[in-house]
């Protein structure tokens, strides 16, 4: 490849900031551009000797200065006499999904395709401008080679003005890292979603990607000042991707809004994915579930068979009965299958054989009799070849047992120097999703590749972890209330998260009283939940997942009046909207399932009162508001104050939250 094609420098001048219209001009000629349907966002492409760049203007102000475009790969170098063609199109549709935060979405954009074409190559930058952001991807068709070897991507995001950002450090193996609030110029690396807010306060946005399939994930690396460059997870030989001669990369996206909640309410990432490839989705059903998982992290249970084994036939019957008696639909058992004794070495699990004290046939039959879905858990420990070798037989076995949900795990390094988030990892995660679809299985992935909206195309990809989840509270410094006010504006922009919320015993009194309790993953005596119980309840609404867990030991729910919220809660949402919030400070979310509404609010370490208009309710109807609030007068974080009142769409609900607290509300038509 001729490196000069993509390695020339793009001139960035002060004029670009002073006169935004100059961004969309080059060499005295008007550059091709595309404008969002509402006319507020413009994206222009510049070409200087076949070196491409793009720029973004919003409301007449520069957001992204001229920034590099391109892919480094043999066969993708246009000749000097390559012809340029530009085409424009419009698109507007309303589509429906079988489940989601919202079941109805509008996909409305204007598109520009900028193509360089010669005898051997068609290279296109396809740009879409939505009212809530922009996206672009690279498409090519080359006759120069059968396999395109991608060694780098040159995509840049050169921010025109100062902005504060929220992100985790760039990492090709994990997303379970602390979020940082930094000026963009101080970010050395970052995973996406990478959320930012202009210092002027006029605009918020988030850099991410959509439709990630046969390609490595994109992270961001600081190139200079406020310019971030795409950085792709490599394969062991240093190559970033081996792809076909005709290919389209994932979309590179910038969501844009006037206020932080606009990012949460955007459907742009989903809209950039193709319609469902699963014709019959009737078997794909959101649900609420429980399991023995939390006991293992607290040390009151173990994954491996022994005196404190969690996945036993006795426990299975107890948890199935609890689910059936409390309007829950599913039960998950980790540690049910042989192989956990190899943990910490060369992990090897048997995905077809249960431990002797877990009679899976009788348990599955009992669950079916009770109308409860039994889940299968597949921890791989990062042993991908072993898992893929039995994938079909294991999934066929689960289907024969009436199981429709599998929770996968990848807590371990991949063999052969492979990264979790490389092309190798992305291909594996997708293979699991597509194989699961063949056997009518839904997937809940832990230690996953990040969500990029593929749940539209493969709606059996239900939820993922992909951030520091609840377990970090069991054996580390834990997740702060501020963290819980950051992830709705960062991680959750990518898609649903299996955070496993809802711990009621926030000081672990029951676990600490267990004389047989074990320390797992380090000392855990000083660990606790860093919120009030009311905030734990609110998290069932705030942290969206179509598979929503009540994660605590079921003994801590029995006889607790506040558990009524989860009994009443419906994970199968029809409509959702983030109503109010500031990144890292507070968040208020409302959802509707059928005729019932659910509201969740949470704050950081500052006590806060938020006034929420209930205008989202249907006009002309009265609703019973059952409120689960903090003990703001007594100051007891373990106490939930429950009250009821009648409200209508014209009312304003005053939500009082204690420090680290929250509030949850069910709104039921009278």
XYZ file of C-alpha atoms in Angstrom:
670
model
C 0.000 0.000 0.000
C 1.103 3.561 -0.678
C 1.103 5.178 2.797
C 1.022 8.656 1.286
C -2.646 8.140 0.397
C -3.860 8.318 3.981
C -0.875 9.834 5.778
C -0.974 13.481 4.646
C -1.751 16.021 7.350
C -5.029 17.953 7.327
C -4.585 21.675 7.909
C -6.501 22.945 10.935
C -6.735 26.740 11.182
C -8.307 29.228 13.523
C -10.538 30.268 10.648
C -12.361 26.956 10.992
C -13.534 27.961 14.447
C -14.228 31.598 13.700
C -16.059 30.916 10.444
C -17.774 27.508 10.681
C -18.972 27.678 7.081
C -15.340 27.490 5.969
C -15.253 23.920 7.296
C -17.390 22.783 4.419
C -15.125 24.293 1.773
C -11.794 23.151 0.389
C -9.484 24.606 -2.278
C -12.069 27.276 -3.063
C -14.754 24.747 -3.976
C -17.795 23.788 -1.921
C -17.299 20.359 -0.365
C -20.049 17.772 -0.510
C -22.197 17.879 2.583
C -25.277 16.298 4.101
C -27.658 17.953 6.545
C -29.916 16.408 9.175
C -33.668 16.434 8.465
C -34.188 19.331 10.886
C -31.309 21.277 9.318
C -29.343 21.656 12.565
C -26.439 19.271 11.875
C -24.155 19.371 8.830
C -21.414 16.935 7.829
C -18.998 17.802 5.039
C -16.290 15.748 3.334
C -13.062 17.222 2.003
C -10.633 15.631 -0.441
C -7.040 16.769 -0.778
C -5.194 14.485 -3.179
C -7.338 11.507 -2.223
C -6.765 12.211 1.459
C -10.249 12.404 2.958
C -11.497 14.269 6.000
C -14.869 15.178 7.463
C -16.170 18.020 9.625
C -19.322 18.517 11.672
C -21.227 21.748 12.341
C -24.215 21.956 14.705
C -26.510 24.988 14.865
C -23.883 26.979 12.965
C -21.099 26.139 15.429
C -18.174 23.842 14.726
C -18.230 20.619 16.705
C -15.678 18.498 14.809
C -12.828 20.168 12.908
C -11.568 18.554 9.672
C -10.705 15.038 10.863
C -9.035 12.174 9.069
C -10.967 9.408 7.363
C -9.593 6.153 6.040
C -8.437 2.588 6.456
C -4.870 1.314 6.024
C -4.947 -1.895 3.986
C -3.456 -3.320 0.809
C -5.887 -2.989 -2.063
C -7.588 0.129 -0.717
C -5.372 2.729 -2.400
C -7.192 4.598 -5.187
C -5.142 5.626 -8.188
C -4.404 9.299 -8.835
C -7.012 9.383 -11.573
C -9.742 7.840 -9.410
C -13.072 9.455 -10.134
C -15.180 11.036 -7.424
C -18.930 10.594 -7.291
C -21.368 11.862 -4.705
C -24.952 10.728 -4.238
C -27.619 11.820 -1.792
C -30.743 10.103 -0.510
C -33.396 10.409 2.185
C -34.961 7.797 4.417
C -37.872 7.843 6.848
C -39.552 4.829 8.439
C -41.241 3.757 11.642
C -40.298 0.275 12.764
C -41.183 -1.960 15.686
C -39.139 -4.372 17.749
C -40.370 -7.331 19.829
C -38.912 -5.843 23.015
C -36.895 -2.851 24.083
C -36.895 0.389 26.002
C -39.283 1.487 23.265
C -41.055 -0.867 20.908
C -41.617 1.821 18.270
C -38.785 3.768 16.644
C -38.530 6.382 13.934
C -35.531 5.998 11.621
C -35.198 9.323 9.804
C -31.996 10.513 8.154
C -30.406 12.113 5.124
C -27.530 10.217 3.526
C -24.496 11.017 1.416
C -22.266 8.443 -0.291
C -18.842 9.799 -1.276
C -17.083 7.347 -3.605
C -13.592 7.102 -5.081
C -13.592 4.715 -8.052
C -10.914 3.372 -10.375
C -10.454 0.178 -12.386
C -9.795 -1.967 -9.296
C -11.484 -0.211 -6.392
C -14.749 1.312 -5.249
C -14.123 3.029 -1.898
C -17.104 4.766 -0.292
C -17.568 6.842 2.819
C -21.275 6.618 3.614
C -22.530 9.379 5.901
C -25.903 9.626 7.614
C -27.166 12.735 9.357
C -29.954 12.272 11.897
C -31.625 14.899 14.048
C -29.830 13.286 17.012
C -26.364 12.747 15.562
C -24.219 11.573 12.671
C -22.708 8.300 11.550
C -20.300 7.165 8.847
C -18.724 3.939 7.716
C -16.316 2.696 5.049
C -17.446 0.414 2.246
C -15.232 -1.116 -0.405
C -15.135 -3.490 -3.286
C -11.681 -4.280 -4.610
C -10.358 -6.527 -7.370
C -6.771 -6.147 -6.171
C -6.989 -8.922 -3.545
C -9.269 -11.657 -2.276
C -8.649 -10.828 1.390
C -8.205 -7.300 2.650
C -5.696 -7.118 5.503
C -6.547 -4.140 7.704
C -3.551 -2.845 9.649
C -4.936 0.472 10.891
C -7.894 2.811 10.826
C -7.260 6.533 10.496
C -10.602 7.831 11.743
C -10.236 10.885 13.963
C -12.486 13.027 16.124
C -10.941 16.507 16.357
C -13.051 18.487 18.796
C -13.252 22.172 17.945
C -13.935 23.540 21.419
C -13.219 22.505 25.027
C -15.415 19.809 26.518
C -15.629 17.627 29.607
C -15.741 13.883 29.009
C -16.819 10.752 30.881
C -15.236 7.444 29.910
C -13.301 4.398 31.015
C -9.695 3.858 29.848
C -9.192 2.079 26.537
C -8.801 -1.643 27.117
C -9.110 -4.569 24.718
C -10.056 -7.131 27.374
C -12.430 -5.545 29.882
C -14.951 -2.764 30.445
C -15.044 -3.269 34.216
C -13.120 -0.084 34.946
C -13.746 3.141 36.850
C -15.235 6.080 34.962
C -13.216 9.287 34.787
C -14.406 12.863 34.313
C -11.714 14.630 32.289
C -11.231 17.428 29.774
C -10.918 15.794 26.362
C -7.291 16.864 25.987
C -6.379 14.913 29.140
C -7.874 11.638 27.900
C -5.031 9.325 26.901
C -7.297 6.477 25.819
C -10.946 5.548 26.129
C -13.447 2.857 25.378
C -16.749 3.903 23.877
C -19.407 5.122 24.497
C -17.286 8.228 25.087
C -19.602 10.941 26.406
C -18.795 14.643 26.371
C -20.394 17.965 27.256
C -19.169 21.271 25.832
C -17.859 23.697 28.409
C -20.349 26.211 27.056
C -23.119 23.825 28.097
C -24.743 24.218 24.668
C -24.349 20.612 23.570
C -23.727 17.063 24.754
C -22.646 14.086 22.696
C -21.246 10.586 22.698
C -18.824 8.802 20.369
C -19.545 5.115 19.824
C -20.040 2.583 17.026
C -22.931 0.602 15.568
C -23.331 -2.781 13.860
C -20.058 -4.322 15.077
C -19.716 -7.760 13.502
C -16.661 -9.079 11.639
C -14.267 -6.380 12.838
C -12.427 -5.408 16.056
C -13.921 -2.931 18.478
C -12.959 0.729 18.187
C -11.335 2.444 21.151
C -9.980 6.002 21.166
C -6.395 7.201 21.644
C -5.250 10.772 22.130
C -3.317 11.948 19.084
C -2.865 15.616 19.972
C -4.687 18.230 22.020
C -8.416 17.522 21.541
C -7.971 15.036 18.679
C -8.843 11.406 19.386
C -7.934 8.672 16.910
C -9.572 5.290 16.384
C -7.554 2.413 17.825
C -8.532 -1.142 16.922
C -7.918 -4.263 19.007
C -5.225 -6.294 17.210
C -4.899 -10.000 16.514
C -1.762 -11.784 17.803
C 0.100 -11.075 14.528
C -0.590 -7.350 14.833
C -3.149 -7.270 12.032
C -6.405 -5.596 13.007
C -8.743 -7.545 10.707
C -8.862 -9.982 7.810
C -11.984 -9.209 5.794
C -13.427 -9.886 2.356
C -12.784 -7.930 -0.820
C -16.310 -6.531 -0.540
C -16.964 -5.214 2.948
C -18.617 -2.564 5.109
C -17.104 -1.557 8.451
C -19.103 -0.795 11.584
C -20.583 2.698 11.762
C -18.595 5.362 13.613
C -21.155 7.447 15.489
C -21.531 10.759 17.279
C -24.827 11.135 19.119
C -25.704 14.784 19.698
C -28.200 16.445 22.020
C -28.981 19.703 23.782
C -29.126 18.135 27.243
C -27.777 14.873 28.713
C -31.070 12.950 28.702
C -31.330 13.500 24.929
C -28.539 10.940 24.523
C -30.469 8.339 26.520
C -33.615 8.971 24.487
C -31.856 8.554 21.134
C -32.536 5.509 18.924
C -29.690 6.256 16.528
C -27.511 3.261 17.397
C -30.433 0.875 16.878
C -31.438 2.622 13.651
C -28.004 1.941 12.165
C -28.581 -1.802 12.393
C -30.502 -4.001 9.986
C -33.994 -5.378 10.680
C -34.390 -8.666 12.530
C -33.032 -11.804 10.902
C -35.239 -13.913 13.189
C -38.634 -14.340 11.533
C -40.530 -15.777 14.513
C -39.674 -13.873 17.684
C -42.594 -15.163 19.767
C -40.202 -17.170 21.968
C -38.153 -14.076 22.854
C -39.679 -12.834 26.100
C -38.411 -10.311 28.668
C -38.557 -11.589 32.209
C -37.692 -11.026 35.849
C -35.460 -13.605 37.498
C -33.627 -14.648 40.664
C -30.669 -16.918 41.365
C -27.944 -18.005 43.765
C -25.331 -15.723 42.152
C -25.104 -13.110 44.925
C -24.500 -15.699 47.623
C -21.397 -16.842 45.773
C -19.954 -13.346 45.628
C -20.743 -12.791 49.306
C -19.098 -16.101 50.180
C -22.169 -17.803 51.663
C -22.295 -20.204 48.699
C -19.781 -21.713 46.292
C -19.712 -22.492 42.582
C -17.952 -25.805 43.129
C -19.717 -28.789 44.698
C -19.273 -29.091 48.451
C -20.944 -28.228 51.760
C -21.881 -24.705 50.606
C -22.662 -25.487 46.985
C -25.271 -23.037 45.710
C -26.610 -24.961 42.719
C -28.223 -27.904 44.458
C -31.541 -29.610 43.829
C -32.771 -28.421 47.216
C -31.933 -24.782 46.465
C -33.394 -25.102 42.980
C -36.791 -26.117 44.336
C -36.678 -23.296 46.888
C -35.827 -20.638 44.299
C -38.373 -21.929 41.786
C -41.078 -21.788 44.452
C -40.032 -18.258 45.370
C -40.228 -17.143 41.735
C -43.643 -18.742 41.278
C -44.993 -17.093 44.433
C -43.712 -13.610 43.575
C -44.707 -13.025 39.940
C -41.214 -13.736 38.584
C -40.520 -15.711 35.434
C -36.993 -17.131 35.633
C -34.388 -18.787 37.850
C -30.638 -18.884 37.135
C -28.172 -21.325 38.681
C -24.446 -20.720 38.347
C -22.165 -23.580 39.320
C -24.641 -26.248 38.136
C -22.209 -27.953 35.747
C -18.984 -29.844 36.334
C -15.649 -28.110 35.874
C -15.600 -25.337 38.455
C -12.880 -27.107 40.401
C -10.507 -26.216 37.520
C -11.048 -22.481 38.072
C -7.832 -20.537 38.342
C -5.894 -22.997 36.192
C -6.618 -24.148 32.657
C -10.365 -23.677 32.972
C -12.336 -26.549 31.490
C -16.090 -26.846 31.906
C -18.552 -29.571 31.021
C -21.547 -27.841 29.446
C -23.558 -31.054 29.234
C -23.109 -32.621 32.664
C -24.525 -31.347 35.950
C -22.917 -31.916 39.327
C -24.410 -34.976 41.090
C -26.219 -32.780 43.642
C -28.055 -30.880 40.876
C -30.640 -33.173 39.285
C -31.208 -31.069 36.209
C -33.883 -33.307 34.669
C -36.131 -33.246 37.712
C -35.425 -29.540 38.290
C -36.365 -28.669 34.711
C -39.566 -30.698 35.028
C -40.450 -29.010 38.321
C -39.796 -25.546 36.847
C -42.038 -26.321 33.878
C -44.787 -27.532 36.198
C -44.564 -24.244 38.124
C -44.500 -22.141 34.951
C -40.954 -20.919 35.637
C -38.166 -20.588 33.057
C -34.947 -22.382 34.011
C -31.753 -20.674 32.823
C -28.462 -22.336 31.919
C -25.181 -20.711 32.858
C -22.102 -21.210 30.664
C -18.849 -19.892 32.101
C -16.029 -20.355 29.591
C -13.131 -18.956 31.572
C -11.963 -17.634 28.200
C -11.517 -21.134 26.753
C -13.139 -20.326 23.406
C -12.052 -23.403 21.390
C -13.496 -25.740 24.026
C -16.787 -23.840 24.157
C -17.246 -23.572 20.408
C -16.582 -27.312 20.022
C -19.708 -28.158 22.048
C -21.844 -25.117 21.332
C -24.421 -26.848 19.157
C -24.735 -29.951 21.314
C -25.000 -27.905 24.523
C -27.644 -25.566 23.117
C -29.624 -28.496 21.701
C -29.517 -30.117 25.147
C -30.794 -26.978 26.866
C -33.644 -26.667 24.394
C -34.634 -30.277 25.120
C -34.910 -29.321 28.801
C -37.229 -26.406 28.020
C -34.514 -23.827 28.686
C -34.763 -20.612 26.643
C -32.074 -18.424 28.254
C -28.308 -18.852 28.578
C -26.041 -16.593 30.611
C -22.510 -16.723 29.224
C -19.293 -15.692 30.965
C -15.723 -14.988 29.813
C -13.864 -14.256 33.057
C -10.404 -15.241 31.927
C -7.775 -14.557 29.308
C -8.280 -15.935 25.811
C -5.808 -18.527 24.626
C -3.121 -17.792 22.038
C -2.747 -14.135 22.941
C -6.186 -13.216 21.596
C -8.008 -10.181 22.989
C -11.634 -10.350 24.095
C -12.492 -7.366 21.898
C -10.480 -8.271 18.795
C -11.950 -9.570 15.548
C -11.480 -13.070 16.984
C -13.594 -12.186 20.028
C -16.245 -10.328 18.044
C -16.654 -13.311 15.717
C -17.026 -15.657 18.679
C -19.644 -13.566 20.471
C -21.642 -13.354 17.260
C -21.338 -17.095 16.659
C -22.881 -17.698 20.085
C -25.793 -15.356 19.340
C -26.548 -16.925 15.961
C -26.182 -20.479 17.243
C -28.484 -19.635 20.149
C -31.087 -18.342 17.699
C -31.131 -21.740 15.954
C -32.195 -23.344 19.239
C -34.524 -20.530 20.346
C -32.244 -19.402 23.152
C -31.868 -15.873 24.512
C -28.392 -14.651 25.535
C -27.274 -12.706 28.600
C -23.529 -12.140 28.073
C -21.085 -11.267 30.835
C -17.536 -10.108 30.068
C -18.998 -9.362 26.612
C -18.117 -7.395 23.560
C -19.880 -4.046 23.842
C -23.412 -3.576 22.569
C -23.662 -1.735 19.244
C -27.357 -2.165 18.472
C -27.216 -5.677 16.998
C -30.196 -6.552 19.195
C -32.326 -5.063 16.443
C -30.977 -7.634 13.978
C -30.591 -10.485 16.499
C -33.260 -9.786 19.147
C -32.274 -12.900 21.097
C -29.200 -10.873 22.181
C -31.031 -9.589 25.225
C -28.605 -7.995 27.647
C -24.953 -7.780 28.595
C -22.760 -6.820 31.501
C -19.921 -4.721 30.028
C -19.187 -2.484 33.040
C -18.568 -2.794 36.769
C -21.666 -4.631 37.937
C -23.159 -5.333 41.342
C -20.541 -7.961 42.262
C -17.897 -5.257 42.706
C -19.741 -4.242 45.871
C -19.153 -7.688 47.379
C -15.350 -7.759 47.345
C -13.947 -4.317 46.503
C -14.389 -0.644 47.291
C -17.614 -0.975 45.339
C -19.629 1.230 43.003
C -20.469 4.717 44.215
C -23.801 6.487 43.882
C -22.013 8.884 41.499
C -21.042 5.917 39.298
C -24.696 4.907 39.134
C -25.464 8.439 37.891
C -22.757 8.179 35.208
C -23.568 4.844 33.552
C -27.020 5.915 32.248
C -25.182 8.557 30.187
C -22.269 6.312 29.127
C -22.465 2.518 29.226
C -26.256 2.390 28.879
C -26.158 4.460 25.688
C -24.812 1.298 24.059
C -27.761 -0.839 25.153
C -29.228 -2.935 27.992
C -27.053 -3.877 30.941
C -27.360 -6.863 33.257
C -26.193 -4.941 36.315
C -28.034 -7.411 38.605
C -29.676 -4.736 40.824
C -31.817 -4.848 43.918
C -29.795 -5.628 47.059
C -31.929 -5.030 50.160
C -29.426 -6.186 52.831
C -27.080 -3.307 51.991
C -24.784 -3.956 54.993
C -24.685 -7.743 54.424
C -25.965 -8.442 57.941
C -27.285 -11.875 56.998
C -24.076 -12.875 55.214
C -21.839 -11.648 58.023
C -23.810 -13.727 60.515
C -23.036 -16.884 58.539
C -20.219 -18.645 60.391
C -19.311 -20.637 57.276
C -18.923 -17.593 55.084
C -15.851 -17.602 52.843
C -13.845 -14.656 51.526
C -13.919 -14.757 47.732
C -11.783 -12.634 45.420
C -10.035 -10.910 48.302
C -11.031 -9.553 51.729
C -14.656 -8.534 51.896
C -15.272 -7.536 55.519
C -15.443 -3.805 54.786
C -17.584 -4.122 51.698
C -21.171 -2.938 51.428
C -23.702 -1.360 49.085
C -23.079 2.371 48.725
C -26.700 3.457 48.252
C -29.959 3.422 50.141
C -32.387 0.541 49.688
C -34.815 2.880 47.901
C -32.125 3.555 45.303
C -31.642 -0.190 44.878
C -35.330 -0.442 44.010
C -35.107 2.523 41.631
C -32.239 0.802 39.780
C -34.710 -1.761 38.407
C -36.174 1.118 36.390
C -33.067 3.222 35.757
C -30.693 0.462 34.591
C -32.624 -0.987 31.686
C -32.516 -4.701 30.945
C -35.248 -6.894 29.427
C -33.910 -9.645 31.697
C -33.995 -7.990 35.107
C -32.690 -9.704 38.217
C -33.605 -9.384 41.877
C -30.045 -10.212 42.852
C -30.135 -10.447 46.658
C -30.506 -13.622 48.671
C -34.196 -14.449 48.496
C -34.340 -14.586 52.309
C -33.774 -10.813 52.274
C -36.890 -10.289 50.152
C -39.231 -12.577 52.062
C -41.545 -10.529 54.263
C -40.123 -7.207 53.018
C -42.934 -4.836 52.047
C -40.739 -2.978 49.551
C -40.299 -6.107 47.403
C -43.836 -5.456 46.206
C -42.316 -3.046 43.701
C -40.486 -5.871 41.905
C -43.551 -8.107 42.045
C -45.497 -5.356 40.278
C -42.699 -4.378 37.895
C -42.894 -5.518 34.279
C -39.586 -5.942 32.408
C -41.387 -6.003 29.046
C -41.456 -2.263 28.350
C -43.426 -0.553 25.589
C -42.159 2.994 26.093
C -39.355 4.690 28.010
C -38.073 8.209 28.469
C -35.295 9.745 30.526
C -37.054 12.757 32.019
C -34.280 14.641 33.757
C -30.703 14.305 34.859
C -27.144 15.574 34.939
C -24.169 13.332 34.252
C -22.773 11.983 37.514
C -25.313 13.876 39.629
C -28.831 12.505 39.218
C -31.152 10.677 36.826
C -34.927 10.275 36.472
C -36.423 7.670 34.104
C -40.022 6.642 33.332
C -41.147 3.473 31.563
C -44.506 2.053 30.534
C -45.464 -1.605 30.192
C -49.036 -2.081 29.066
C -51.115 0.482 30.948
C -48.797 0.708 33.955
C -45.945 3.176 34.410
C -42.785 2.861 36.482
C -40.543 5.709 37.561
C -37.037 5.522 38.970
C -34.844 8.332 40.281
C -31.399 8.356 41.839
C -28.874 10.874 43.116
C -25.174 10.983 43.914
C -23.722 11.680 47.373
C -25.785 14.870 47.556
C -29.326 14.882 48.930
C -31.590 16.226 46.221
C -35.193 17.178 45.479
C -36.391 16.953 41.879
C -39.779 18.061 40.598
C -41.088 15.742 37.874
C -44.132 16.681 35.762
C -46.281 13.605 35.161
C -47.305 14.805 31.705
C -46.216 11.457 30.240
C -49.324 9.864 31.779
C -52.469 9.551 29.673
C -54.772 12.536 29.864
C -58.146 12.078 31.487
C -57.060 9.163 33.688
C -56.340 8.874 37.376
C -53.435 6.751 38.567
C -52.535 5.284 41.915
C -48.946 6.281 42.638
C -47.292 3.837 45.039
C -44.106 5.531 46.191
C -40.993 3.806 47.570
C -38.905 6.610 49.085
C -35.841 7.244 51.232
C -36.147 7.854 54.940
C -35.189 11.513 54.514
C -36.301 12.449 58.031
C -34.820 9.579 60.036
C -31.732 9.134 57.870
C -31.857 5.329 57.898
C -30.570 4.101 54.486
C -32.034 0.633 55.099
C -35.574 1.960 55.569
C -38.014 2.400 52.690
C -40.948 4.749 53.288
C -43.954 3.510 51.320
C -46.943 5.726 50.583
C -49.745 6.058 48.040
C -51.602 8.948 46.393
C -53.815 9.601 43.399
C -52.243 11.548 40.515
C -53.042 12.668 36.977
C -51.061 13.889 33.986
C -51.399 17.482 35.236
C -49.634 16.769 38.545
C -46.006 17.375 39.464
C -44.331 14.747 41.629
C -41.791 16.078 44.121
C -39.089 13.457 44.543
C -37.026 13.850 47.712
C -33.854 11.780 47.811
C -31.368 11.301 50.631
C -27.652 11.350 49.889
C -26.851 8.249 47.741
C -30.585 7.672 47.619
C -33.425 7.371 45.187
C -37.112 6.801 44.709
C -39.222 4.318 42.776
C -42.888 4.743 41.857
C -45.502 2.496 40.310
C -48.330 4.328 38.530
C -51.382 2.140 37.989
C -54.620 3.305 36.297
C -57.589 3.429 38.655
